[in-house]
Amino acid sequence: MKKILIVEDNKDSREILGLFVTKFGHQALKASNSQEAITYAEAECPDLILMDLDLPDADGIKTTAILKQNPKTSSIPVVAVTAWMSALSEERASRVGIVSYLIKPVSPQTLKETIREYTTLTRGEVRF
C-alpha cells in the first residue's frame, strides 16, 4: 500500500480522487491548500503527491517548489492535476520538478496507471 497525498481545494474533486486512490489499494491523504500539503508531506512522506495547480493560498507550482527545496520532501514525485495547462504553466511546472500532469477530469484508468508509474520509480527519477 502506497501513501498518495491529494492536494485539491475542491471538496468533491478531492473526495472522488480519494475514493479512486483507496479503490486502487492505496492510502489517500487529503489536503485542501498549500499549507496543509506541506504539513502532510513533511509528516507523512507520501509516495506520490497529486497536486492541483489552482489552490487558494499558493498555487501548486509554488507549493511544489517549496516541497522540492525541503530535503525531507524533495524526492517525492509530484504530478499536477489541473483543469487546463498552458505552455507557460507546463514550462514552470517542469522547472520546479513536477514530473507529469493530468488534465481534469481524470479517467480512473489514467489515474491508476499514473500512480503505478510514479510509485514504482526510484525516488528522484523523472519520466516524461
Backbone atoms as SQL, in Angstrom:
CREATE TABLE atoms (id INTEGER PRIMARY KEY, chain TEXT, resi INTEGER, resn TEXT, atom TEXT, x REAL, y REAL, z REAL);
INSERT INTO atoms VALUES
  (1, 'A', 1, 'MET', 'N', 0.849, -1.189, 0.000),
  (2, 'A', 1, 'MET', 'CA', 0.000, 0.000, 0.000),
  (3, 'A', 1, 'MET', 'C', 0.887, 1.242, 0.000),
  (4, 'A', 2, 'LYS', 'N', 0.633, 2.116, -0.946),
  (5, 'A', 2, 'LYS', 'CA', 1.371, 3.382, -1.072),
  (6, 'A', 2, 'LYS', 'C', 0.541, 4.508, -0.472),
  (7, 'A', 3, 'LYS', 'N', 1.226, 5.527, 0.030),
  (8, 'A', 3, 'LYS', 'CA', 0.558, 6.733, 0.518),
  (9, 'A', 3, 'LYS', 'C', 0.531, 7.748, -0.620),
  (10, 'A', 4, 'ILE', 'N', -0.672, 8.210, -0.946),
  (11, 'A', 4, 'ILE', 'CA', -0.850, 9.198, -2.007),
  (12, 'A', 4, 'ILE', 'C', -1.463, 10.447, -1.384),
  (13, 'A', 5, 'LEU', 'N', -0.762, 11.568, -1.481),
  (14, 'A', 5, 'LEU', 'CA', -1.283, 12.840, -0.979),
  (15, 'A', 5, 'LEU', 'C', -2.018, 13.553, -2.100),
  (16, 'A', 6, 'ILE', 'N', -3.289, 13.820, -1.878),
  (17, 'A', 6, 'ILE', 'CA', -4.147, 14.521, -2.839),
  (18, 'A', 6, 'ILE', 'C', -4.287, 15.959, -2.357),
  (19, 'A', 7, 'VAL', 'N', -3.797, 16.897, -3.148),
  (20, 'A', 7, 'VAL', 'CA', -3.878, 18.315, -2.804),
  (21, 'A', 7, 'VAL', 'C', -4.873, 18.947, -3.773),
  (22, 'A', 8, 'GLU', 'N', -6.046, 19.264, -3.254),
  (23, 'A', 8, 'GLU', 'CA', -7.153, 19.737, -4.100),
  (24, 'A', 8, 'GLU', 'C', -8.084, 20.581, -3.243),
  (25, 'A', 9, 'ASP', 'N', -8.351, 21.824, -3.656),
  (26, 'A', 9, 'ASP', 'CA', -9.218, 22.685, -2.850),
  (27, 'A', 9, 'ASP', 'C', -10.699, 22.406, -3.058),
  (28, 'A', 10, 'ASN', 'N', -11.076, 21.801, -4.178),
  (29, 'A', 10, 'ASN', 'CA', -12.471, 21.466, -4.419),
  (30, 'A', 10, 'ASN', 'C', -12.803, 20.169, -3.685),
  (31, 'A', 11, 'LYS', 'N', -13.710, 20.281, -2.713),
  (32, 'A', 11, 'LYS', 'CA', -14.015, 19.129, -1.852),
  (33, 'A', 11, 'LYS', 'C', -14.487, 17.914, -2.647),
  (34, 'A', 12, 'ASP', 'N', -15.390, 18.115, -3.614),
  (35, 'A', 12, 'ASP', 'CA', -15.903, 16.992, -4.393),
  (36, 'A', 12, 'ASP', 'C', -14.785, 16.304, -5.184),
  (37, 'A', 13, 'SER', 'N', -13.945, 17.102, -5.841),
  (38, 'A', 13, 'SER', 'CA', -12.824, 16.525, -6.597),
  (39, 'A', 13, 'SER', 'C', -11.867, 15.775, -5.677),
  (40, 'A', 14, 'ARG', 'N', -11.587, 16.358, -4.507),
  (41, 'A', 14, 'ARG', 'CA', -10.693, 15.729, -3.527),
  (42, 'A', 14, 'ARG', 'C', -11.258, 14.383, -3.072),
  (43, 'A', 15, 'GLU', 'N', -12.561, 14.353, -2.808),
  (44, 'A', 15, 'GLU', 'CA', -13.188, 13.111, -2.342),
  (45, 'A', 15, 'GLU', 'C', -13.212, 12.042, -3.440),
  (46, 'A', 16, 'ILE', 'N', -13.513, 12.445, -4.670),
  (47, 'A', 16, 'ILE', 'CA', -13.545, 11.484, -5.785),
  (48, 'A', 16, 'ILE', 'C', -12.162, 10.893, -6.022),
  (49, 'A', 17, 'LEU', 'N', -11.135, 11.750, -6.057),
  (50, 'A', 17, 'LEU', 'CA', -9.765, 11.238, -6.213),
  (51, 'A', 17, 'LEU', 'C', -9.407, 10.307, -5.064),
  (52, 'A', 18, 'GLY', 'N', -9.809, 10.681, -3.855),
  (53, 'A', 18, 'GLY', 'CA', -9.545, 9.849, -2.682),
  (54, 'A', 18, 'GLY', 'C', -10.206, 8.483, -2.774),
  (55, 'A', 19, 'LEU', 'N', -11.434, 8.460, -3.276),
  (56, 'A', 19, 'LEU', 'CA', -12.138, 7.179, -3.439),
  (57, 'A', 19, 'LEU', 'C', -11.417, 6.276, -4.434),
  (58, 'A', 20, 'PHE', 'N', -10.968, 6.856, -5.540),
  (59, 'A', 20, 'PHE', 'CA', -10.234, 6.056, -6.530),
  (60, 'A', 20, 'PHE', 'C', -8.918, 5.548, -5.960),
  (61, 'A', 21, 'VAL', 'N', -8.181, 6.411, -5.295),
  (62, 'A', 21, 'VAL', 'CA', -6.889, 6.009, -4.711),
  (63, 'A', 21, 'VAL', 'C', -7.103, 4.846, -3.740),
  (64, 'A', 22, 'THR', 'N', -8.128, 4.945, -2.915),
  (65, 'A', 22, 'THR', 'CA', -8.448, 3.878, -1.959),
  (66, 'A', 22, 'THR', 'C', -8.867, 2.606, -2.688),
  (67, 'A', 23, 'LYS', 'N', -9.690, 2.759, -3.722),
  (68, 'A', 23, 'LYS', 'CA', -10.137, 1.602, -4.511),
  (69, 'A', 23, 'LYS', 'C', -8.956, 0.878, -5.148),
  (70, 'A', 24, 'PHE', 'N', -7.907, 1.626, -5.511),
  (71, 'A', 24, 'PHE', 'CA', -6.722, 1.026, -6.118),
  (72, 'A', 24, 'PHE', 'C', -5.813, 0.372, -5.077),
  (73, 'A', 25, 'GLY', 'N', -6.214, 0.429, -3.808),
  (74, 'A', 25, 'GLY', 'CA', -5.462, -0.252, -2.759),
  (75, 'A', 25, 'GLY', 'C', -4.419, 0.593, -2.059),
  (76, 'A', 26, 'HIS', 'N', -4.536, 1.913, -2.163),
  (77, 'A', 26, 'HIS', 'CA', -3.562, 2.803, -1.537),
  (78, 'A', 26, 'HIS', 'C', -4.219, 3.637, -0.450),
  (79, 'A', 27, 'GLN', 'N', -3.391, 4.256, 0.366),
  (80, 'A', 27, 'GLN', 'CA', -3.880, 5.146, 1.402),
  (81, 'A', 27, 'GLN', 'C', -3.968, 6.555, 0.840),
  (82, 'A', 28, 'ALA', 'N', -5.128, 7.181, 0.960),
  (83, 'A', 28, 'ALA', 'CA', -5.337, 8.542, 0.462),
  (84, 'A', 28, 'ALA', 'C', -5.204, 9.536, 1.610),
  (85, 'A', 29, 'LEU', 'N', -4.246, 10.442, 1.480),
  (86, 'A', 29, 'LEU', 'CA', -4.106, 11.568, 2.394),
  (87, 'A', 29, 'LEU', 'C', -4.646, 12.777, 1.643),
  (88, 'A', 30, 'LYS', 'N', -5.349, 13.676, 2.327),
  (89, 'A', 30, 'LYS', 'CA', -6.009, 14.776, 1.614),
  (90, 'A', 30, 'LYS', 'C', -5.666, 16.122, 2.237),
  (91, 'A', 31, 'ALA', 'N', -5.313, 17.068, 1.368),
  (92, 'A', 31, 'ALA', 'CA', -5.048, 18.438, 1.779),
  (93, 'A', 31, 'ALA', 'C', -5.856, 19.371, 0.890),
  (94, 'A', 32, 'SER', 'N', -6.363, 20.452, 1.478),
  (95, 'A', 32, 'SER', 'CA', -7.198, 21.372, 0.709),
  (96, 'A', 32, 'SER', 'C', -6.485, 22.664, 0.323),
  (97, 'A', 33, 'ASN', 'N', -5.240, 22.834, 0.789),
  (98, 'A', 33, 'ASN', 'CA', -4.494, 24.041, 0.431),
  (99, 'A', 33, 'ASN', 'C', -2.991, 23.779, 0.516),
  (100, 'A', 34, 'SER', 'N', -2.224, 24.774, 0.171),
  (101, 'A', 34, 'SER', 'CA', -0.776, 24.651, 0.123),
  (102, 'A', 34, 'SER', 'C', -0.177, 24.333, 1.497),
  (103, 'A', 35, 'GLN', 'N', -0.609, 25.054, 2.499),
  (104, 'A', 35, 'GLN', 'CA', -0.039, 24.852, 3.842),
  (105, 'A', 35, 'GLN', 'C', -0.310, 23.435, 4.351),
  (106, 'A', 36, 'GLU', 'N', -1.534, 22.945, 4.172),
  (107, 'A', 36, 'GLU', 'CA', -1.840, 21.566, 4.575),
  (108, 'A', 36, 'GLU', 'C', -0.983, 20.584, 3.785),
  (109, 'A', 37, 'ALA', 'N', -0.784, 20.851, 2.503),
  (110, 'A', 37, 'ALA', 'CA', 0.022, 19.958, 1.663),
  (111, 'A', 37, 'ALA', 'C', 1.441, 19.849, 2.201),
  (112, 'A', 38, 'ILE', 'N', 2.039, 20.981, 2.538),
  (113, 'A', 38, 'ILE', 'CA', 3.408, 20.983, 3.060),
  (114, 'A', 38, 'ILE', 'C', 3.473, 20.255, 4.393),
  (115, 'A', 39, 'THR', 'N', 2.509, 20.508, 5.260),
  (116, 'A', 39, 'THR', 'CA', 2.465, 19.853, 6.568),
  (117, 'A', 39, 'THR', 'C', 2.335, 18.342, 6.420),
  (118, 'A', 40, 'TYR', 'N', 1.383, 17.880, 5.599),
  (119, 'A', 40, 'TYR', 'CA', 1.190, 16.442, 5.380),
  (120, 'A', 40, 'TYR', 'C', 2.418, 15.800, 4.745),
  (121, 'A', 41, 'ALA', 'N', 2.990, 16.465, 3.755),
  (122, 'A', 41, 'ALA', 'CA', 4.147, 15.899, 3.062),
  (123, 'A', 41, 'ALA', 'C', 5.317, 15.702, 4.028),
  (124, 'A', 42, 'GLU', 'N', 5.558, 16.686, 4.893),
  (125, 'A', 42, 'GLU', 'CA', 6.646, 16.570, 5.857),
  (126, 'A', 42, 'GLU', 'C', 6.367, 15.490, 6.891),
  (127, 'A', 43, 'ALA', 'N', 5.134, 15.397, 7.361),
  (128, 'A', 43, 'ALA', 'CA', 4.784, 14.450, 8.416),
  (129, 'A', 43, 'ALA', 'C', 4.635, 13.014, 7.918),
  (130, 'A', 44, 'GLU', 'N', 4.080, 12.853, 6.719),
  (131, 'A', 44, 'GLU', 'CA', 3.706, 11.517, 6.232),
  (132, 'A', 44, 'GLU', 'C', 4.653, 10.929, 5.181),
  (133, 'A', 45, 'CYS', 'N', 5.477, 11.754, 4.572),
  (134, 'A', 45, 'CYS', 'CA', 6.377, 11.311, 3.477),
  (135, 'A', 45, 'CYS', 'C', 5.643, 10.399, 2.492),
  (136, 'A', 46, 'PRO', 'N', 4.649, 10.942, 1.789),
  (137, 'A', 46, 'PRO', 'CA', 3.883, 10.108, 0.852),
  (138, 'A', 46, 'PRO', 'C', 4.751, 9.620, -0.302),
  (139, 'A', 47, 'ASP', 'N', 4.275, 8.585, -0.976),
  (140, 'A', 47, 'ASP', 'CA', 4.984, 8.028, -2.123),
  (141, 'A', 47, 'ASP', 'C', 4.738, 8.837, -3.389),
  (142, 'A', 48, 'LEU', 'N', 3.648, 9.612, -3.404),
  (143, 'A', 48, 'LEU', 'CA', 3.282, 10.415, -4.568),
  (144, 'A', 48, 'LEU', 'C', 2.379, 11.550, -4.107),
  (145, 'A', 49, 'ILE', 'N', 2.508, 12.708, -4.761),
  (146, 'A', 49, 'ILE', 'CA', 1.611, 13.832, -4.497),
  (147, 'A', 49, 'ILE', 'C', 0.880, 14.163, -5.790),
  (148, 'A', 50, 'LEU', 'N', -0.449, 14.209, -5.711),
  (149, 'A', 50, 'LEU', 'CA', -1.297, 14.672, -6.815),
  (150, 'A', 50, 'LEU', 'C', -1.658, 16.111, -6.480),
  (151, 'A', 51, 'MET', 'N', -1.107, 17.072, -7.233),
  (152, 'A', 51, 'MET', 'CA', -1.159, 18.489, -6.877),
  (153, 'A', 51, 'MET', 'C', -2.038, 19.293, -7.822),
  (154, 'A', 52, 'ASP', 'N', -3.127, 19.844, -7.286),
  (155, 'A', 52, 'ASP', 'CA', -3.917, 20.815, -8.043),
  (156, 'A', 52, 'ASP', 'C', -3.049, 22.057, -8.221),
  (157, 'A', 53, 'LEU', 'N', -3.125, 22.704, -9.360),
  (158, 'A', 53, 'LEU', 'CA', -2.306, 23.891, -9.581),
  (159, 'A', 53, 'LEU', 'C', -2.985, 25.174, -9.136),
  (160, 'A', 54, 'ASP', 'N', -4.292, 25.147, -8.926),
  (161, 'A', 54, 'ASP', 'CA', -5.034, 26.343, -8.541),
  (162, 'A', 54, 'ASP', 'C', -5.530, 26.179, -7.108),
  (163, 'A', 55, 'LEU', 'N', -4.693, 26.590, -6.157),
  (164, 'A', 55, 'LEU', 'CA', -5.032, 26.473, -4.738),
  (165, 'A', 55, 'LEU', 'C', -5.311, 27.860, -4.165),
  (166, 'A', 56, 'PRO', 'N', -6.073, 27.941, -3.080),
  (167, 'A', 56, 'PRO', 'CA', -6.469, 29.251, -2.569),
  (168, 'A', 56, 'PRO', 'C', -5.338, 30.065, -1.922),
  (169, 'A', 57, 'ASP', 'N', -4.347, 29.416, -1.307),
  (170, 'A', 57, 'ASP', 'CA', -3.326, 30.172, -0.578),
  (171, 'A', 57, 'ASP', 'C', -2.016, 30.339, -1.339),
  (172, 'A', 58, 'ALA', 'N', -1.639, 29.398, -2.150),
  (173, 'A', 58, 'ALA', 'CA', -0.450, 29.485, -3.017),
  (174, 'A', 58, 'ALA', 'C', -0.671, 28.464, -4.118),
  (175, 'A', 59, 'ASP', 'N', -0.277, 28.786, -5.331),
  (176, 'A', 59, 'ASP', 'CA', -0.559, 27.833, -6.402),
  (177, 'A', 59, 'ASP', 'C', 0.286, 26.565, -6.263),
  (178, 'A', 60, 'GLY', 'N', -0.113, 25.548, -6.995),
  (179, 'A', 60, 'GLY', 'CA', 0.552, 24.251, -6.904),
  (180, 'A', 60, 'GLY', 'C', 1.995, 24.270, -7.359),
  (181, 'A', 61, 'ILE', 'N', 2.332, 25.190, -8.256),
  (182, 'A', 61, 'ILE', 'CA', 3.719, 25.301, -8.711),
  (183, 'A', 61, 'ILE', 'C', 4.589, 25.846, -7.584),
  (184, 'A', 62, 'LYS', 'N', 4.131, 26.892, -6.897),
  (185, 'A', 62, 'LYS', 'CA', 4.875, 27.441, -5.763),
  (186, 'A', 62, 'LYS', 'C', 4.974, 26.415, -4.639),
  (187, 'A', 63, 'THR', 'N', 3.891, 25.706, -4.394),
  (188, 'A', 63, 'THR', 'CA', 3.884, 24.687, -3.346),
  (189, 'A', 63, 'THR', 'C', 4.888, 23.587, -3.664),
  (190, 'A', 64, 'THR', 'N', 4.916, 23.162, -4.912),
  (191, 'A', 64, 'THR', 'CA', 5.877, 22.137, -5.320),
  (192, 'A', 64, 'THR', 'C', 7.303, 22.646, -5.160),
  (193, 'A', 65, 'ALA', 'N', 7.552, 23.906, -5.525),
  (194, 'A', 65, 'ALA', 'CA', 8.892, 24.484, -5.370),
  (195, 'A', 65, 'ALA', 'C', 9.336, 24.436, -3.909),
  (196, 'A', 66, 'ILE', 'N', 8.428, 24.747, -2.998),
  (197, 'A', 66, 'ILE', 'CA', 8.745, 24.691, -1.561),
  (198, 'A', 66, 'ILE', 'C', 9.074, 23.256, -1.153),
  (199, 'A', 67, 'LEU', 'N', 8.265, 22.299, -1.608),
  (200, 'A', 67, 'LEU', 'CA', 8.499, 20.893, -1.276),
  (201, 'A', 67, 'LEU', 'C', 9.835, 20.401, -1.831),
  (202, 'A', 68, 'LYS', 'N', 10.190, 20.832, -3.025),
  (203, 'A', 68, 'LYS', 'CA', 11.434, 20.388, -3.662),
  (204, 'A', 68, 'LYS', 'C', 12.669, 20.997, -2.999),
  (205, 'A', 69, 'GLN', 'N', 12.511, 22.104, -2.290),
  (206, 'A', 69, 'GLN', 'CA', 13.634, 22.723, -1.572),
  (207, 'A', 69, 'GLN', 'C', 13.863, 22.098, -0.200),
  (208, 'A', 70, 'ASN', 'N', 12.908, 21.330, 0.268),
  (209, 'A', 70, 'ASN', 'CA', 12.996, 20.696, 1.591),
  (210, 'A', 70, 'ASN', 'C', 13.609, 19.298, 1.431),
  (211, 'A', 71, 'PRO', 'N', 14.749, 19.029, 2.061),
  (212, 'A', 71, 'PRO', 'CA', 15.379, 17.713, 1.911),
  (213, 'A', 71, 'PRO', 'C', 14.462, 16.547, 2.311),
  (214, 'A', 72, 'LYS', 'N', 13.535, 16.800, 3.216),
  (215, 'A', 72, 'LYS', 'CA', 12.621, 15.751, 3.677),
  (216, 'A', 72, 'LYS', 'C', 11.582, 15.370, 2.620),
  (217, 'A', 73, 'THR', 'N', 11.249, 16.313, 1.730),
  (218, 'A', 73, 'THR', 'CA', 10.185, 16.077, 0.751),
  (219, 'A', 73, 'THR', 'C', 10.654, 16.202, -0.695),
  (220, 'A', 74, 'SER', 'N', 11.894, 16.521, -0.909),
  (221, 'A', 74, 'SER', 'CA', 12.388, 16.827, -2.262),
  (222, 'A', 74, 'SER', 'C', 12.311, 15.659, -3.237),
  (223, 'A', 75, 'SER', 'N', 12.369, 14.433, -2.742),
  (224, 'A', 75, 'SER', 'CA', 12.377, 13.284, -3.664),
  (225, 'A', 75, 'SER', 'C', 10.984, 12.709, -3.939),
  (226, 'A', 76, 'ILE', 'N', 9.947, 13.298, -3.358),
  (227, 'A', 76, 'ILE', 'CA', 8.583, 12.807, -3.590),
  (228, 'A', 76, 'ILE', 'C', 8.126, 13.266, -4.977),
  (229, 'A', 77, 'PRO', 'N', 7.728, 12.330, -5.855),
  (230, 'A', 77, 'PRO', 'CA', 7.236, 12.754, -7.167),
  (231, 'A', 77, 'PRO', 'C', 5.918, 13.527, -7.043),
  (232, 'A', 78, 'VAL', 'N', 5.813, 14.594, -7.815),
  (233, 'A', 78, 'VAL', 'CA', 4.601, 15.423, -7.825),
  (234, 'A', 78, 'VAL', 'C', 4.023, 15.409, -9.232),
  (235, 'A', 79, 'VAL', 'N', 2.746, 15.034, -9.319),
  (236, 'A', 79, 'VAL', 'CA', 2.009, 15.046, -10.579),
  (237, 'A', 79, 'VAL', 'C', 0.943, 16.129, -10.471),
  (238, 'A', 80, 'ALA', 'N', 0.955, 17.067, -11.396),
  (239, 'A', 80, 'ALA', 'CA', -0.059, 18.122, -11.403),
  (240, 'A', 80, 'ALA', 'C', -1.385, 17.543, -11.898),
  (241, 'A', 81, 'VAL', 'N', -2.458, 17.959, -11.252),
  (242, 'A', 81, 'VAL', 'CA', -3.813, 17.601, -11.682),
  (243, 'A', 81, 'VAL', 'C', -4.522, 18.937, -11.872),
  (244, 'A', 82, 'THR', 'N', -4.862, 19.247, -13.120),
  (245, 'A', 82, 'THR', 'CA', -5.350, 20.582, -13.408),
  (246, 'A', 82, 'THR', 'C', -6.443, 20.560, -14.469),
  (247, 'A', 83, 'ALA', 'N', -7.264, 21.598, -14.479),
  (248, 'A', 83, 'ALA', 'CA', -8.326, 21.702, -15.475),
  (249, 'A', 83, 'ALA', 'C', -7.788, 22.212, -16.806),
  (250, 'A', 84, 'TRP', 'N', -6.641, 22.876, -16.773),
  (251, 'A', 84, 'TRP', 'CA', -6.043, 23.363, -18.008),
  (252, 'A', 84, 'TRP', 'C', -4.543, 23.456, -17.819),
  (253, 'A', 85, 'MET', 'N', -3.844, 23.415, -18.935),
  (254, 'A', 85, 'MET', 'CA', -2.389, 23.525, -18.883),
  (255, 'A', 85, 'MET', 'C', -1.927, 24.294, -20.105),
  (256, 'A', 86, 'SER', 'N', -1.360, 25.456, -19.877),
  (257, 'A', 86, 'SER', 'CA', -0.807, 26.246, -20.974),
  (258, 'A', 86, 'SER', 'C', 0.667, 25.896, -21.141),
  (259, 'A', 87, 'ALA', 'N', 1.250, 26.294, -22.228),
  (260, 'A', 87, 'ALA', 'CA', 2.676, 26.037, -22.458),
  (261, 'A', 87, 'ALA', 'C', 3.515, 26.701, -21.370),
  (262, 'A', 88, 'LEU', 'N', 3.122, 27.908, -20.939),
  (263, 'A', 88, 'LEU', 'CA', 3.857, 28.600, -19.882),
  (264, 'A', 88, 'LEU', 'C', 3.745, 27.848, -18.563),
  (265, 'A', 89, 'SER', 'N', 2.536, 27.412, -18.222),
  (266, 'A', 89, 'SER', 'CA', 2.348, 26.640, -16.994),
  (267, 'A', 89, 'SER', 'C', 3.138, 25.339, -17.046),
  (268, 'A', 90, 'GLU', 'N', 3.125, 24.701, -18.199),
  (269, 'A', 90, 'GLU', 'CA', 3.857, 23.446, -18.377),
  (270, 'A', 90, 'GLU', 'C', 5.351, 23.670, -18.154),
  (271, 'A', 91, 'GLU', 'N', 5.887, 24.747, -18.699),
  (272, 'A', 91, 'GLU', 'CA', 7.305, 25.057, -18.535),
  (273, 'A', 91, 'GLU', 'C', 7.631, 25.343, -17.066),
  (274, 'A', 92, 'ARG', 'N', 6.810, 26.161, -16.417),
  (275, 'A', 92, 'ARG', 'CA', 7.023, 26.475, -14.988),
  (276, 'A', 92, 'ARG', 'C', 6.919, 25.225, -14.129),
  (277, 'A', 93, 'ALA', 'N', 5.949, 24.360, -14.445),
  (278, 'A', 93, 'ALA', 'CA', 5.757, 23.126, -13.690),
  (279, 'A', 93, 'ALA', 'C', 6.977, 22.220, -13.815),
  (280, 'A', 94, 'SER', 'N', 7.469, 22.063, -15.013),
  (281, 'A', 94, 'SER', 'CA', 8.654, 21.224, -15.233),
  (282, 'A', 94, 'SER', 'C', 9.868, 21.795, -14.514),
  (283, 'A', 95, 'ARG', 'N', 10.002, 23.110, -14.543),
  (284, 'A', 95, 'ARG', 'CA', 11.150, 23.771, -13.921),
  (285, 'A', 95, 'ARG', 'C', 11.222, 23.534, -12.406),
  (286, 'A', 96, 'VAL', 'N', 10.074, 23.438, -11.741),
  (287, 'A', 96, 'VAL', 'CA', 10.095, 23.239, -10.282),
  (288, 'A', 96, 'VAL', 'C', 10.121, 21.767, -9.884),
  (289, 'A', 97, 'GLY', 'N', 10.013, 20.865, -10.859),
  (290, 'A', 97, 'GLY', 'CA', 10.134, 19.447, -10.533),
  (291, 'A', 97, 'GLY', 'C', 8.857, 18.638, -10.628),
  (292, 'A', 98, 'ILE', 'N', 7.800, 19.200, -11.201),
  (293, 'A', 98, 'ILE', 'CA', 6.584, 18.422, -11.421),
  (294, 'A', 98, 'ILE', 'C', 6.880, 17.430, -12.536),
  (295, 'A', 99, 'VAL', 'N', 6.657, 16.147, -12.265),
  (296, 'A', 99, 'VAL', 'CA', 7.101, 15.093, -13.182),
  (297, 'A', 99, 'VAL', 'C', 6.131, 14.812, -14.321),
  (298, 'A', 100, 'SER', 'N', 4.853, 15.156, -14.126),
  (299, 'A', 100, 'SER', 'CA', 3.843, 14.892, -15.146),
  (300, 'A', 100, 'SER', 'C', 2.591, 15.666, -14.773),
  (301, 'A', 101, 'TYR', 'N', 1.589, 15.640, -15.661),
  (302, 'A', 101, 'TYR', 'CA', 0.329, 16.264, -15.313),
  (303, 'A', 101, 'TYR', 'C', -0.823, 15.525, -15.935),
  (304, 'A', 102, 'LEU', 'N', -1.931, 15.605, -15.216),
  (305, 'A', 102, 'LEU', 'CA', -3.183, 15.006, -15.647),
  (306, 'A', 102, 'LEU', 'C', -4.189, 16.134, -15.825),
  (307, 'A', 103, 'ILE', 'N', -4.940, 16.088, -16.918),
  (308, 'A', 103, 'ILE', 'CA', -5.961, 17.098, -17.165),
  (309, 'A', 103, 'ILE', 'C', -7.302, 16.585, -16.617),
  (310, 'A', 104, 'LYS', 'N', -7.964, 17.436, -15.816),
  (311, 'A', 104, 'LYS', 'CA', -9.273, 17.096, -15.263),
  (312, 'A', 104, 'LYS', 'C', -10.318, 17.141, -16.368),
  (313, 'A', 105, 'PRO', 'N', -11.303, 16.295, -16.330),
  (314, 'A', 105, 'PRO', 'CA', -11.468, 15.188, -15.392),
  (315, 'A', 105, 'PRO', 'C', -10.550, 14.014, -15.767),
  (316, 'A', 106, 'VAL', 'N', -9.974, 13.405, -14.766),
  (317, 'A', 106, 'VAL', 'CA', -9.031, 12.308, -14.963),
  (318, 'A', 106, 'VAL', 'C', -9.797, 10.993, -14.977),
  (319, 'A', 107, 'SER', 'N', -9.546, 10.174, -15.983),
  (320, 'A', 107, 'SER', 'CA', -10.207, 8.864, -16.022),
  (321, 'A', 107, 'SER', 'C', -9.584, 7.967, -14.957),
  (322, 'A', 108, 'PRO', 'N', -10.368, 7.063, -14.383),
  (323, 'A', 108, 'PRO', 'CA', -9.822, 6.143, -13.382),
  (324, 'A', 108, 'PRO', 'C', -8.628, 5.344, -13.905),
  (325, 'A', 109, 'GLN', 'N', -8.679, 4.920, -15.154),
  (326, 'A', 109, 'GLN', 'CA', -7.575, 4.126, -15.719),
  (327, 'A', 109, 'GLN', 'C', -6.295, 4.958, -15.815),
  (328, 'A', 110, 'THR', 'N', -6.413, 6.193, -16.257),
  (329, 'A', 110, 'THR', 'CA', -5.241, 7.075, -16.346),
  (330, 'A', 110, 'THR', 'C', -4.668, 7.336, -14.961),
  (331, 'A', 111, 'LEU', 'N', -5.534, 7.579, -13.997),
  (332, 'A', 111, 'LEU', 'CA', -5.092, 7.806, -12.623),
  (333, 'A', 111, 'LEU', 'C', -4.355, 6.579, -12.087),
  (334, 'A', 112, 'LYS', 'N', -4.920, 5.408, -12.302),
  (335, 'A', 112, 'LYS', 'CA', -4.310, 4.163, -11.830),
  (336, 'A', 112, 'LYS', 'C', -2.927, 3.951, -12.461),
  (337, 'A', 113, 'GLU', 'N', -2.838, 4.170, -13.770),
  (338, 'A', 113, 'GLU', 'CA', -1.557, 3.995, -14.472),
  (339, 'A', 113, 'GLU', 'C', -0.519, 4.999, -13.983),
  (340, 'A', 114, 'THR', 'N', -0.951, 6.231, -13.747),
  (341, 'A', 114, 'THR', 'CA', -0.037, 7.268, -13.272),
  (342, 'A', 114, 'THR', 'C', 0.477, 6.935, -11.877),
  (343, 'A', 115, 'ILE', 'N', -0.404, 6.503, -11.008),
  (344, 'A', 115, 'ILE', 'CA', 0.014, 6.112, -9.656),
  (345, 'A', 115, 'ILE', 'C', 1.015, 4.972, -9.737),
  (346, 'A', 116, 'ARG', 'N', 0.714, 3.978, -10.545),
  (347, 'A', 116, 'ARG', 'CA', 1.623, 2.836, -10.678),
  (348, 'A', 116, 'ARG', 'C', 2.985, 3.290, -11.212),
  (349, 'A', 117, 'GLU', 'N', 2.967, 4.121, -12.237),
  (350, 'A', 117, 'GLU', 'CA', 4.223, 4.571, -12.849),
  (351, 'A', 117, 'GLU', 'C', 5.102, 5.334, -11.863),
  (352, 'A', 118, 'TYR', 'N', 4.525, 6.269, -11.139),
  (353, 'A', 118, 'TYR', 'CA', 5.342, 7.135, -10.293),
  (354, 'A', 118, 'TYR', 'C', 5.568, 6.607, -8.884),
  (355, 'A', 119, 'THR', 'N', 4.895, 5.541, -8.499),
  (356, 'A', 119, 'THR', 'CA', 5.208, 4.947, -7.201),
  (357, 'A', 119, 'THR', 'C', 6.175, 3.777, -7.353),
  (358, 'A', 120, 'THR', 'N', 6.494, 3.402, -8.584),
  (359, 'A', 120, 'THR', 'CA', 7.479, 2.337, -8.784),
  (360, 'A', 120, 'THR', 'C', 8.828, 2.896, -9.226),
  (361, 'A', 121, 'LEU', 'N', 8.933, 4.225, -9.363),
  (362, 'A', 121, 'LEU', 'CA', 10.200, 4.856, -9.716),
  (363, 'A', 121, 'LEU', 'C', 11.121, 4.881, -8.502),
  (364, 'A', 122, 'THR', 'N', 12.386, 4.945, -8.765),
  (365, 'A', 122, 'THR', 'CA', 13.340, 5.247, -7.704),
  (366, 'A', 122, 'THR', 'C', 13.162, 6.716, -7.399),
  (367, 'A', 123, 'ARG', 'N', 13.106, 7.080, -6.121),
  (368, 'A', 123, 'ARG', 'CA', 12.900, 8.479, -5.751),
  (369, 'A', 123, 'ARG', 'C', 13.927, 9.360, -6.433),
  (370, 'A', 124, 'GLY', 'N', 13.443, 10.447, -6.993),
  (371, 'A', 124, 'GLY', 'CA', 14.300, 11.394, -7.666),
  (372, 'A', 124, 'GLY', 'C', 14.351, 11.182, -9.178),
  (373, 'A', 125, 'GLU', 'N', 13.948, 10.004, -9.678),
  (374, 'A', 125, 'GLU', 'CA', 13.959, 9.737, -11.106),
  (375, 'A', 125, 'GLU', 'C', 12.766, 10.443, -11.743),
  (376, 'A', 126, 'VAL', 'N', 12.936, 10.967, -12.934),
  (377, 'A', 126, 'VAL', 'CA', 11.874, 11.701, -13.631),
  (378, 'A', 126, 'VAL', 'C', 11.636, 11.067, -14.978),
  (379, 'A', 127, 'ARG', 'N', 10.362, 10.890, -15.336),
  (380, 'A', 127, 'ARG', 'CA', 9.969, 10.389, -16.668),
  (381, 'A', 127, 'ARG', 'C', 9.013, 11.370, -17.296),
  (382, 'A', 128, 'PHE', 'N', 9.207, 11.638, -18.587),
  (383, 'A', 128, 'PHE', 'CA', 8.256, 12.470, -19.338),
  (384, 'A', 128, 'PHE', 'C', 7.787, 11.704, -20.539);
